[in-house]
């Protein structure tokens, strides 16, 4: 029986269970693609002042491996060149693909179905050689340019920026749910927040290449953020929904969330609540299909009381800080970032070395990825269930990586009682990696990932298990999308790790939720699989023609 007055958490649990794919049915969607109303993947603000950015060349330094070490890179000055690099290496177009008359763009930040629901905004003071004023800008990926939405006064920026280190910037992300729901229906809310996590990752990596730090902050509510960006003036199915606010800090000093409290002045809201922002959002589709459950869960997850989310950094002694993979492979960070691709198929035979696999696991773990994973202020809430198929010197089977060692008691209780929990020989001491069961998991990985061969044909596949009940009990419904952000960040690291190893990877949003849980023995909501991934040797589609990223501007 449905409750007459469901709580926000009730809505989240109902949505989550309703949008699970099952072996005998998929989550509700149209069941076909309405090509006539496919959303435009690029948002722009017509008639706004547009500031083109530069198209920087790839350099050999900094190296990719160096980005994981705090205080490793020289700190770049904030100017047109560095802002151009920040967005070119995080949210810009990376290439165009074409088959016959069909052409589509790829971006540095991956997206479910290449639909790109994520939009980005820059809030910054004057930027040398780019702008003399303080302003809020929308980033146009299509033009690689800043579209000014509103000019702020110097006093307003001083109030906003008073607790940040000098020259700090703010980047905000928002989502257009329609871009995903057009294809994926009710499950689209999940995919949008995977994409937010990926975008947080791409921004964090691009900022690290400039010697800058990125931190997610929780001192600005969604309502206030919508006002600052002008999103309060949008309505309807194509409206943008504010997701998060990131502080980009050009410093080599250690920064904690407690240092990054932003207070938006009340006088600013009084000034902007009734004025028109610059530019008008373009129309994405002529006709739409409503998905009321997405609006309902989005409203339940709104972040409107920052006191409810305690920001806790991992204590220095929480994890083993020994770096077993300190040797730098001297791979250009910019090259890896710009060449990232989602594999369309795996070859079913390529293997990777045990050392490569361990390095990947080390870099997705909080204790060594501190300069990347530290962007999220909470304790790790996601661990990994791994199907190993083709890793040299590691037996095929089902493995578990506890990214937070505190997860182990809960996981041992939730997972099947006959799992062995053996640590592999030669496994780095800092990795809480366990062999649960020796087995050929190829068919299992394929089946639980919606019968997709790509999950069986790689070197390994995995499901990202979120500490579900405990997280929502502690933080409330607002943490539901944040669990997906954490999985997206992990996925972004895996994408770049695969490229650095000379292979590729792919995020898998289509999987049979409870079939995966049954494999593991999970019978409740204590742990839930939120995102699947596969890594291995890619199969290139010879039909595809590749075009330069910004050929259309020339």
Coordinates of C-alpha atoms in Angstrom, one line a residue:
X1 CA 0.0 0.0 0.0
X2 CA 1.4 3.4 -1.0
X3 CA 1.8 6.0 1.7
X4 CA -0.5 9.0 1.4
X5 CA 2.3 11.4 2.3
X6 CA 5.6 9.7 1.3
X7 CA 8.8 11.2 2.7
X8 CA 11.7 12.3 0.4
X9 CA 13.4 9.0 1.2
X10 CA 10.3 7.0 0.4
X11 CA 10.3 8.7 -3.1
X12 CA 14.0 7.8 -3.6
X13 CA 13.5 4.2 -2.7
X14 CA 10.4 3.9 -4.9
X15 CA 12.2 5.5 -7.8
X16 CA 15.3 3.4 -7.4
X17 CA 13.4 0.1 -7.3
X18 CA 11.0 1.1 -10.1
X19 CA 13.8 2.0 -12.4
X20 CA 15.7 -1.3 -12.0
X21 CA 16.2 -3.4 -15.1
X22 CA 15.0 -7.0 -14.4
X23 CA 15.7 -10.1 -16.4
X24 CA 12.1 -10.2 -17.5
X25 CA 11.6 -6.5 -18.1
X26 CA 13.4 -3.2 -18.6
X27 CA 12.8 0.0 -16.8
X28 CA 10.0 2.1 -18.4
X29 CA 10.9 4.0 -21.5
X30 CA 9.2 4.7 -24.9
X31 CA 10.7 1.5 -26.3
X32 CA 11.7 3.3 -29.5
X33 CA 13.8 6.3 -30.5
X34 CA 11.8 9.4 -31.7
X35 CA 14.4 10.6 -34.1
X36 CA 12.3 13.6 -35.2
X37 CA 12.6 15.0 -31.7
X38 CA 16.1 14.0 -30.7
X39 CA 17.4 16.8 -28.5
X40 CA 20.1 19.1 -29.7
X41 CA 23.2 18.0 -27.7
X42 CA 24.5 21.6 -27.4
X43 CA 22.9 24.3 -25.3
X44 CA 23.7 27.9 -26.2
X45 CA 22.4 31.2 -25.1
X46 CA 21.4 33.2 -28.1
X47 CA 22.2 37.0 -28.1
X48 CA 24.6 36.8 -25.2
X49 CA 28.1 38.3 -25.3
X50 CA 30.3 35.4 -26.5
X51 CA 34.1 35.2 -25.6
X52 CA 35.9 32.7 -27.8
X53 CA 38.6 30.6 -26.0
X54 CA 41.9 29.4 -27.4
X55 CA 42.5 25.9 -28.8
X56 CA 45.7 24.8 -27.1
X57 CA 48.2 22.3 -28.4
X58 CA 49.0 19.1 -26.6
X59 CA 52.3 19.2 -24.6
X60 CA 54.4 16.4 -23.2
X61 CA 54.1 17.8 -19.7
X62 CA 52.5 17.5 -17.2
X63 CA 52.5 13.7 -17.2
X64 CA 49.3 11.8 -16.5
X65 CA 50.8 9.9 -13.4
X66 CA 51.9 13.2 -11.8
X67 CA 48.3 14.4 -11.5
X68 CA 47.7 12.0 -8.7
X69 CA 50.4 13.6 -6.5
X70 CA 49.5 16.7 -4.5
X71 CA 51.7 19.7 -5.2
X72 CA 53.3 18.1 -8.2
X73 CA 52.6 20.6 -10.9
X74 CA 53.7 24.3 -11.2
X75 CA 50.7 26.5 -10.4
X76 CA 49.5 28.2 -13.6
X77 CA 48.3 31.9 -13.5
X78 CA 44.6 32.5 -14.1
X79 CA 44.4 34.0 -17.6
X80 CA 42.9 33.4 -21.0
X81 CA 45.4 30.6 -21.8
X82 CA 44.7 28.6 -18.5
X83 CA 41.0 29.1 -18.7
X84 CA 41.0 27.9 -22.3
X85 CA 43.0 24.8 -21.2
X86 CA 40.8 24.1 -18.3
X87 CA 37.7 23.8 -20.4
X88 CA 39.4 22.4 -23.5
X89 CA 40.6 19.5 -21.5
X90 CA 37.5 18.9 -19.4
X91 CA 34.2 19.6 -21.3
X92 CA 35.1 20.4 -24.9
X93 CA 34.5 18.5 -28.1
X94 CA 37.3 15.9 -28.6
X95 CA 36.5 14.7 -32.1
X96 CA 33.7 14.1 -34.6
X97 CA 32.7 10.7 -36.0
X98 CA 31.0 10.1 -39.3
X99 CA 29.4 7.1 -41.1
X100 CA 27.9 8.0 -44.4
X101 CA 25.9 11.1 -43.9
X102 CA 25.6 10.6 -40.2
X103 CA 27.9 12.7 -38.1
X104 CA 28.1 13.2 -34.3
X105 CA 30.5 14.7 -31.8
X106 CA 32.5 13.2 -29.0
X107 CA 33.5 15.1 -25.9
X108 CA 36.3 15.0 -23.3
X109 CA 33.6 14.2 -20.7
X110 CA 31.8 10.9 -21.5
X111 CA 28.0 10.7 -21.5
X112 CA 25.4 7.9 -21.6
X113 CA 24.4 7.4 -25.2
X114 CA 26.5 10.5 -26.2
X115 CA 23.5 12.6 -25.2
X116 CA 25.3 15.1 -22.9
X117 CA 22.8 16.4 -20.3
X118 CA 25.5 18.2 -18.4
X119 CA 26.0 21.9 -18.7
X120 CA 28.7 24.0 -17.1
X121 CA 29.0 27.6 -15.8
X122 CA 32.0 29.6 -14.8
X123 CA 31.8 32.2 -12.0
X124 CA 34.9 34.3 -11.9
X125 CA 36.5 37.7 -11.4
X126 CA 38.3 39.5 -14.1
X127 CA 40.4 37.2 -16.3
X128 CA 43.5 38.6 -17.9
X129 CA 43.3 38.8 -21.7
X130 CA 39.7 37.5 -21.6
X131 CA 37.4 39.7 -19.6
X132 CA 37.7 42.8 -17.5
X133 CA 34.6 42.2 -15.4
X134 CA 33.3 39.7 -12.8
X135 CA 30.6 37.6 -14.4
X136 CA 28.7 34.3 -14.6
X137 CA 29.3 32.5 -18.0
X138 CA 27.8 29.5 -19.6
X139 CA 30.4 27.3 -21.4
X140 CA 29.4 26.5 -25.0
X141 CA 31.1 23.3 -25.9
X142 CA 30.0 23.7 -29.6
X143 CA 31.8 27.0 -29.9
X144 CA 34.4 26.4 -27.2
X145 CA 33.5 29.8 -25.9
X146 CA 32.1 31.6 -22.8
X147 CA 28.6 33.0 -23.1
X148 CA 28.1 35.8 -20.5
X149 CA 24.9 35.4 -18.5
X150 CA 25.2 38.3 -16.0
X151 CA 27.8 40.8 -14.8
X152 CA 28.5 40.9 -11.1
X153 CA 29.8 43.9 -9.2
X154 CA 33.2 43.9 -7.6
X155 CA 31.6 44.0 -4.2
X156 CA 29.4 41.0 -4.9
X157 CA 32.4 39.0 -6.1
X158 CA 34.4 40.1 -3.0
X159 CA 31.5 38.8 -0.8
X160 CA 31.3 35.5 -2.7
X161 CA 35.1 35.0 -2.8
X162 CA 36.0 36.2 0.7
X163 CA 36.8 32.7 2.1
X164 CA 38.6 31.4 -0.9
X165 CA 42.3 31.7 -1.7
X166 CA 43.2 34.5 -4.1
X167 CA 42.4 34.0 -7.8
X168 CA 40.0 31.1 -7.1
X169 CA 37.2 30.3 -9.6
X170 CA 33.9 28.6 -9.3
X171 CA 32.4 26.1 -11.8
X172 CA 28.8 24.9 -11.5
X173 CA 27.2 21.9 -13.3
X174 CA 23.6 21.5 -14.2
X175 CA 21.6 18.8 -15.9
X176 CA 18.9 18.8 -18.6
X177 CA 17.0 15.6 -17.8
X178 CA 15.1 15.7 -21.1
X179 CA 18.4 14.9 -23.0
X180 CA 18.6 11.5 -21.4
X181 CA 14.9 10.7 -20.9
X182 CA 14.3 11.1 -24.6
X183 CA 16.2 7.8 -25.0
X184 CA 16.2 6.1 -21.6
X185 CA 12.9 7.1 -20.1
X186 CA 12.5 6.8 -16.3
X187 CA 16.1 5.5 -15.7
X188 CA 17.5 8.8 -17.2
X189 CA 17.8 10.5 -13.8
X190 CA 20.5 7.9 -12.8
X191 CA 22.4 8.4 -16.0
X192 CA 22.4 12.2 -15.7
X193 CA 24.1 11.9 -12.4
X194 CA 26.6 9.4 -13.7
X195 CA 27.5 12.1 -16.2
X196 CA 27.8 14.7 -13.4
X197 CA 30.4 12.4 -11.7
X198 CA 32.3 12.0 -14.9
X199 CA 32.3 15.8 -15.5
X200 CA 33.5 16.4 -11.9
X201 CA 36.3 14.0 -12.8
X202 CA 37.3 15.7 -16.1
X203 CA 37.3 19.1 -14.4
X204 CA 39.4 17.8 -11.6
X205 CA 42.0 16.2 -13.9
X206 CA 42.2 19.3 -16.1
X207 CA 42.6 21.6 -13.1
X208 CA 45.3 19.3 -11.7
X209 CA 47.2 19.6 -15.0
X210 CA 47.4 23.4 -14.3
X211 CA 48.6 22.8 -10.7
X212 CA 45.1 23.7 -9.4
X213 CA 42.9 21.9 -6.9
X214 CA 39.2 21.1 -7.2
X215 CA 36.9 20.7 -4.3
X216 CA 33.1 20.1 -4.2
X217 CA 31.5 22.5 -1.8
X218 CA 28.2 22.3 0.0
X219 CA 27.6 25.8 1.4
X220 CA 25.3 27.0 -1.5
X221 CA 21.8 25.4 -1.8
X222 CA 20.3 24.4 -5.1
X223 CA 17.8 27.2 -5.0
X224 CA 20.5 29.8 -4.5
X225 CA 22.7 28.2 -7.2
X226 CA 19.7 28.3 -9.6
X227 CA 19.3 32.0 -8.9
X228 CA 23.0 32.7 -9.4
X229 CA 23.1 30.9 -12.8
X230 CA 19.8 32.3 -14.0
X231 CA 18.2 28.9 -14.1
X232 CA 15.3 30.1 -12.0
X233 CA 14.1 31.8 -15.1
X234 CA 13.7 28.4 -16.9
X235 CA 10.8 26.1 -16.7
X236 CA 9.4 23.1 -18.6
X237 CA 11.0 19.8 -19.6
X238 CA 14.1 21.5 -21.2
X239 CA 15.0 23.4 -18.0
X240 CA 18.3 22.9 -16.4
X241 CA 18.5 21.7 -12.8
X242 CA 21.5 22.8 -10.7
X243 CA 23.7 19.9 -9.6
X244 CA 26.8 21.1 -7.8
X245 CA 29.3 23.9 -7.2
X246 CA 33.1 23.3 -7.5
X247 CA 35.8 25.5 -6.2
X248 CA 38.9 25.7 -8.4
X249 CA 41.8 26.8 -6.3
X250 CA 45.1 27.9 -7.9
X251 CA 47.4 27.0 -5.0
X252 CA 49.9 24.3 -4.1
X253 CA 48.6 24.4 -0.5
X254 CA 46.5 21.6 1.0
X255 CA 42.8 22.6 0.9
X256 CA 40.0 21.1 3.0
X257 CA 36.3 21.6 2.5
X258 CA 36.2 23.6 5.8
X259 CA 38.4 26.2 4.1
X260 CA 35.9 26.7 1.2
X261 CA 32.7 28.2 2.6
X262 CA 30.9 30.4 0.1
X263 CA 28.3 32.9 1.3
X264 CA 26.1 34.4 -1.5
X265 CA 25.1 37.9 -0.4
X266 CA 21.3 38.4 0.1
X267 CA 21.6 41.8 -1.7
X268 CA 22.8 39.9 -4.8
X269 CA 19.6 37.8 -4.9
X270 CA 17.5 40.9 -4.4
X271 CA 19.2 42.5 -7.4
X272 CA 19.0 39.5 -9.8
X273 CA 15.7 37.9 -8.9
X274 CA 13.7 40.1 -11.2
X275 CA 16.2 41.0 -13.9
X276 CA 16.6 39.3 -17.2
X277 CA 19.9 37.4 -17.7
X278 CA 21.8 37.8 -21.0
X279 CA 20.9 35.4 -23.8
X280 CA 18.0 33.0 -24.4
X281 CA 18.4 29.2 -24.1
X282 CA 18.0 27.5 -27.5
X283 CA 15.1 25.0 -28.0
X284 CA 16.4 21.4 -28.0
X285 CA 13.3 19.5 -29.4
X286 CA 10.0 20.4 -31.0
X287 CA 8.0 17.8 -29.0
X288 CA 8.5 16.1 -25.7
X289 CA 7.4 13.1 -23.7
X290 CA 6.9 13.8 -20.0
X291 CA 8.4 11.5 -17.3
X292 CA 6.8 12.8 -14.1
X293 CA 8.7 10.3 -11.9
X294 CA 12.0 12.1 -12.8
X295 CA 10.6 15.5 -11.7
X296 CA 9.4 13.9 -8.5
X297 CA 12.7 12.3 -7.5
X298 CA 14.6 15.3 -8.6
X299 CA 12.5 17.5 -6.2
X300 CA 13.0 15.0 -3.4
X301 CA 16.8 15.1 -3.9
X302 CA 17.1 18.9 -3.9
X303 CA 19.9 20.2 -1.8
X304 CA 18.3 23.0 0.3
X305 CA 19.8 22.6 3.7
X306 CA 23.6 22.4 3.7
X307 CA 23.7 21.8 7.4
X308 CA 22.3 18.3 6.7
X309 CA 25.5 17.3 4.9
X310 CA 28.5 17.1 7.1
X311 CA 31.7 17.5 5.2
X312 CA 34.3 15.0 6.3
X313 CA 37.7 14.6 4.8
X314 CA 39.4 11.3 5.2
X315 CA 41.8 11.6 8.1
X316 CA 45.5 11.3 7.1
X317 CA 45.9 8.0 9.0
X318 CA 42.7 6.5 7.6
X319 CA 44.5 4.7 4.7
X320 CA 47.9 3.4 4.0
X321 CA 49.6 6.2 2.0
X322 CA 52.4 4.1 0.6
X323 CA 52.6 4.5 -3.2
X324 CA 53.5 1.2 -4.7
X325 CA 53.3 2.8 -8.2
X326 CA 55.2 6.0 -7.8
X327 CA 57.2 5.5 -11.0
X328 CA 56.0 8.0 -13.6
X329 CA 55.4 6.4 -17.0
X330 CA 56.0 9.8 -18.7
X331 CA 52.7 9.8 -20.6
X332 CA 51.3 13.2 -21.6
X333 CA 48.3 14.0 -19.4
X334 CA 46.7 16.2 -22.2
X335 CA 47.1 13.5 -24.8
X336 CA 45.4 10.9 -22.6
X337 CA 42.6 13.3 -21.6
X338 CA 41.9 14.4 -25.2
X339 CA 42.1 10.9 -26.7
X340 CA 39.8 9.2 -24.3
X341 CA 37.1 7.1 -26.1
X342 CA 34.4 4.7 -25.0
X343 CA 35.1 1.4 -26.6
X344 CA 32.2 0.1 -28.7
X345 CA 33.3 -3.5 -28.5
X346 CA 36.1 -5.6 -26.9
X347 CA 38.1 -8.2 -28.8
X348 CA 37.7 -11.0 -26.3
X349 CA 41.3 -12.0 -26.2
X350 CA 43.5 -9.1 -25.1
X351 CA 45.0 -9.4 -21.6
X352 CA 46.5 -6.9 -19.2
X353 CA 49.3 -7.5 -16.7
X354 CA 48.7 -7.9 -13.0
X355 CA 50.7 -4.8 -12.4
X356 CA 48.4 -2.8 -14.7
X357 CA 45.3 -4.0 -13.0
X358 CA 46.8 -3.2 -9.5
X359 CA 47.8 0.3 -10.6
X360 CA 44.2 0.9 -11.8
X361 CA 42.8 -0.3 -8.5
X362 CA 45.3 1.9 -6.6
X363 CA 44.3 5.0 -8.6
X364 CA 40.6 4.5 -7.9
X365 CA 41.2 4.1 -4.2
X366 CA 41.1 7.2 -2.0
X367 CA 44.4 6.6 -0.3
X368 CA 46.5 7.3 -3.4
X369 CA 44.2 9.2 -5.7
X370 CA 44.0 12.0 -3.1
X371 CA 44.6 14.8 -5.5
X372 CA 41.7 13.5 -7.7
X373 CA 39.3 11.7 -5.4
X374 CA 39.7 14.4 -2.7
X375 CA 37.4 16.5 -4.8
X376 CA 34.6 14.7 -3.0
X377 CA 34.4 15.7 0.7
X378 CA 32.8 12.5 2.1
X379 CA 34.3 9.1 3.0
X380 CA 34.3 6.7 0.1
X381 CA 30.8 5.2 -0.2
X382 CA 31.4 2.9 -3.2
X383 CA 33.3 -0.4 -3.4
X384 CA 33.8 -2.6 -6.5
X385 CA 32.7 -6.1 -7.3
X386 CA 35.1 -7.2 -10.1
X387 CA 34.7 -10.0 -12.7
X388 CA 38.3 -10.8 -13.7
X389 CA 38.5 -12.5 -17.1
X390 CA 41.9 -11.9 -18.6
X391 CA 44.5 -10.5 -16.2
X392 CA 47.9 -12.2 -16.4
X393 CA 48.8 -14.1 -13.3
X394 CA 45.5 -13.5 -11.5
X395 CA 43.0 -16.4 -11.6
X396 CA 39.7 -15.7 -13.2
X397 CA 36.9 -15.2 -10.7
X398 CA 34.9 -12.8 -8.7
X399 CA 36.8 -10.2 -6.6
X400 CA 35.9 -7.4 -4.2
X401 CA 37.8 -4.1 -3.8
X402 CA 36.8 -2.4 -0.6
X403 CA 37.7 1.2 -1.4
X404 CA 37.0 2.1 2.2
X405 CA 38.2 -0.5 4.7
X406 CA 35.3 0.3 6.9
X407 CA 33.0 -1.3 4.3
X408 CA 34.4 -4.8 5.0
X409 CA 32.2 -5.7 7.9
X410 CA 29.0 -4.6 6.2
X411 CA 30.0 -6.3 2.9
X412 CA 30.9 -9.6 4.6
X413 CA 27.5 -9.5 6.2
X414 CA 25.6 -8.6 3.0
X415 CA 27.4 -10.9 0.6
X416 CA 27.2 -14.7 0.3
X417 CA 28.4 -16.6 3.3
X418 CA 30.4 -19.1 1.1
X419 CA 32.7 -16.4 -0.4
X420 CA 36.4 -17.0 0.5
X421 CA 37.7 -13.5 1.0
X422 CA 41.3 -14.4 0.1
X423 CA 43.8 -11.6 -0.6
X424 CA 45.7 -12.4 -3.8
X425 CA 49.4 -13.1 -3.6
X426 CA 51.6 -10.1 -4.4
X427 CA 48.6 -7.7 -4.0
X428 CA 49.8 -4.3 -2.8
X429 CA 49.5 -4.0 0.9
X430 CA 47.4 -0.8 0.7
X431 CA 44.7 -2.5 -1.5
X432 CA 41.8 -4.1 0.3
X433 CA 41.3 -6.5 -2.6
X434 CA 39.8 -10.0 -2.1
X435 CA 39.2 -13.0 -4.2
X436 CA 35.6 -14.1 -3.4
X437 CA 35.3 -17.0 -5.7
X438 CA 37.4 -18.8 -8.4
X439 CA 35.2 -19.1 -11.5
X440 CA 34.8 -18.4 -15.1
X441 CA 32.7 -15.3 -14.8
X442 CA 32.4 -14.4 -18.5
X443 CA 28.8 -15.6 -19.0
X444 CA 27.8 -14.0 -15.7
X445 CA 29.3 -10.6 -16.5
X446 CA 27.5 -10.7 -19.9
X447 CA 24.2 -11.7 -18.5
X448 CA 24.0 -9.2 -15.6
X449 CA 25.1 -6.4 -18.0
X450 CA 21.9 -6.7 -20.2
X451 CA 23.4 -9.6 -22.2
X452 CA 26.1 -7.3 -23.6
X453 CA 29.2 -9.0 -25.0
X454 CA 31.3 -6.0 -24.1
X455 CA 31.1 -7.0 -20.4
X456 CA 32.4 -10.5 -21.2
X457 CA 35.1 -9.6 -23.8
X458 CA 37.3 -7.3 -21.8
X459 CA 40.1 -8.0 -19.4
X460 CA 37.7 -7.4 -16.5
X461 CA 34.3 -5.9 -15.8
X462 CA 32.9 -4.6 -12.6
X463 CA 29.9 -3.4 -10.7
X464 CA 30.1 -0.3 -8.4
X465 CA 28.4 -1.2 -5.1
X466 CA 27.1 1.8 -3.1
X467 CA 26.6 1.7 0.6
X468 CA 23.0 2.5 0.0
X469 CA 20.9 2.3 3.2
X470 CA 23.6 3.8 5.5
X471 CA 24.4 6.7 3.2
X472 CA 20.7 7.7 2.8
X473 CA 20.1 7.3 6.5
X474 CA 23.0 9.5 7.4
X475 CA 22.5 12.3 4.8
X476 CA 19.0 11.9 3.5
X477 CA 17.6 11.9 0.0
X478 CA 20.0 14.5 -1.3
X479 CA 22.8 12.0 -1.1
X480 CA 21.1 9.7 -3.7
X481 CA 22.5 11.6 -6.8
X482 CA 25.8 12.0 -4.9
X483 CA 26.3 8.2 -4.9
X484 CA 26.1 8.3 -8.7
X485 CA 28.6 11.2 -8.7
X486 CA 31.1 9.0 -6.9
X487 CA 30.6 6.2 -9.4
X488 CA 31.1 8.6 -12.2
X489 CA 34.3 9.9 -10.8
X490 CA 35.6 6.3 -10.4
X491 CA 34.5 5.6 -14.0
X492 CA 36.5 8.7 -15.2
X493 CA 39.6 7.5 -13.6
X494 CA 39.1 4.0 -15.1
X495 CA 38.7 5.6 -18.6
X496 CA 42.0 7.5 -18.3
X497 CA 43.8 4.5 -16.7
X498 CA 42.8 2.4 -19.6
X499 CA 44.0 4.9 -22.2
X500 CA 47.3 5.2 -20.3
X501 CA 47.7 1.4 -20.5
X502 CA 47.1 1.4 -24.3
X503 CA 43.6 -0.2 -24.0
X504 CA 40.1 1.3 -23.6
X505 CA 37.0 1.1 -21.4
X506 CA 33.3 1.7 -21.4
X507 CA 30.7 2.6 -18.8
X508 CA 27.7 0.3 -18.8
X509 CA 24.5 1.9 -17.5
X510 CA 22.3 -1.0 -18.7
X511 CA 22.5 -3.9 -16.2
X512 CA 20.0 -6.1 -14.4
X513 CA 20.2 -4.6 -10.9
X514 CA 18.8 -7.4 -8.8
X515 CA 20.4 -10.2 -11.0
X516 CA 23.8 -8.6 -10.1
X517 CA 22.7 -8.5 -6.4
X518 CA 21.7 -12.2 -6.6
X519 CA 25.2 -13.1 -7.9
X520 CA 26.7 -11.4 -4.8
X521 CA 24.0 -12.6 -2.4
X522 CA 22.6 -9.2 -1.6
X523 CA 19.0 -9.5 -0.6
X524 CA 18.2 -6.0 0.7
X525 CA 19.2 -2.3 0.1
X526 CA 22.3 -2.3 2.3
X527 CA 24.4 -2.4 -0.9
X528 CA 23.2 -1.5 -4.4
X529 CA 25.0 -1.8 -7.7
X530 CA 24.8 1.6 -9.4
X531 CA 27.1 1.5 -12.4
X532 CA 29.0 -1.2 -14.4
X533 CA 32.2 -0.8 -16.3
X534 CA 34.4 -2.9 -18.6
X535 CA 38.1 -2.6 -19.5
X536 CA 40.0 -4.3 -22.3
X537 CA 41.3 -4.4 -25.8
X538 CA 39.0 -2.4 -28.1
X539 CA 37.7 -3.4 -31.5
X540 CA 37.8 -0.5 -33.9
X541 CA 34.9 0.1 -36.3
X542 CA 36.5 0.6 -39.7
X543 CA 33.4 2.3 -41.0
X544 CA 34.0 5.3 -38.8
X545 CA 35.7 8.4 -40.2
X546 CA 37.3 10.8 -37.6
X547 CA 37.2 14.5 -38.0
X548 CA 39.0 17.2 -36.0
X549 CA 37.3 18.5 -32.9
X550 CA 36.5 22.0 -34.1
X551 CA 36.6 21.6 -37.9
X552 CA 33.1 23.1 -38.0
X553 CA 34.4 26.5 -36.7
X554 CA 36.9 26.7 -39.6

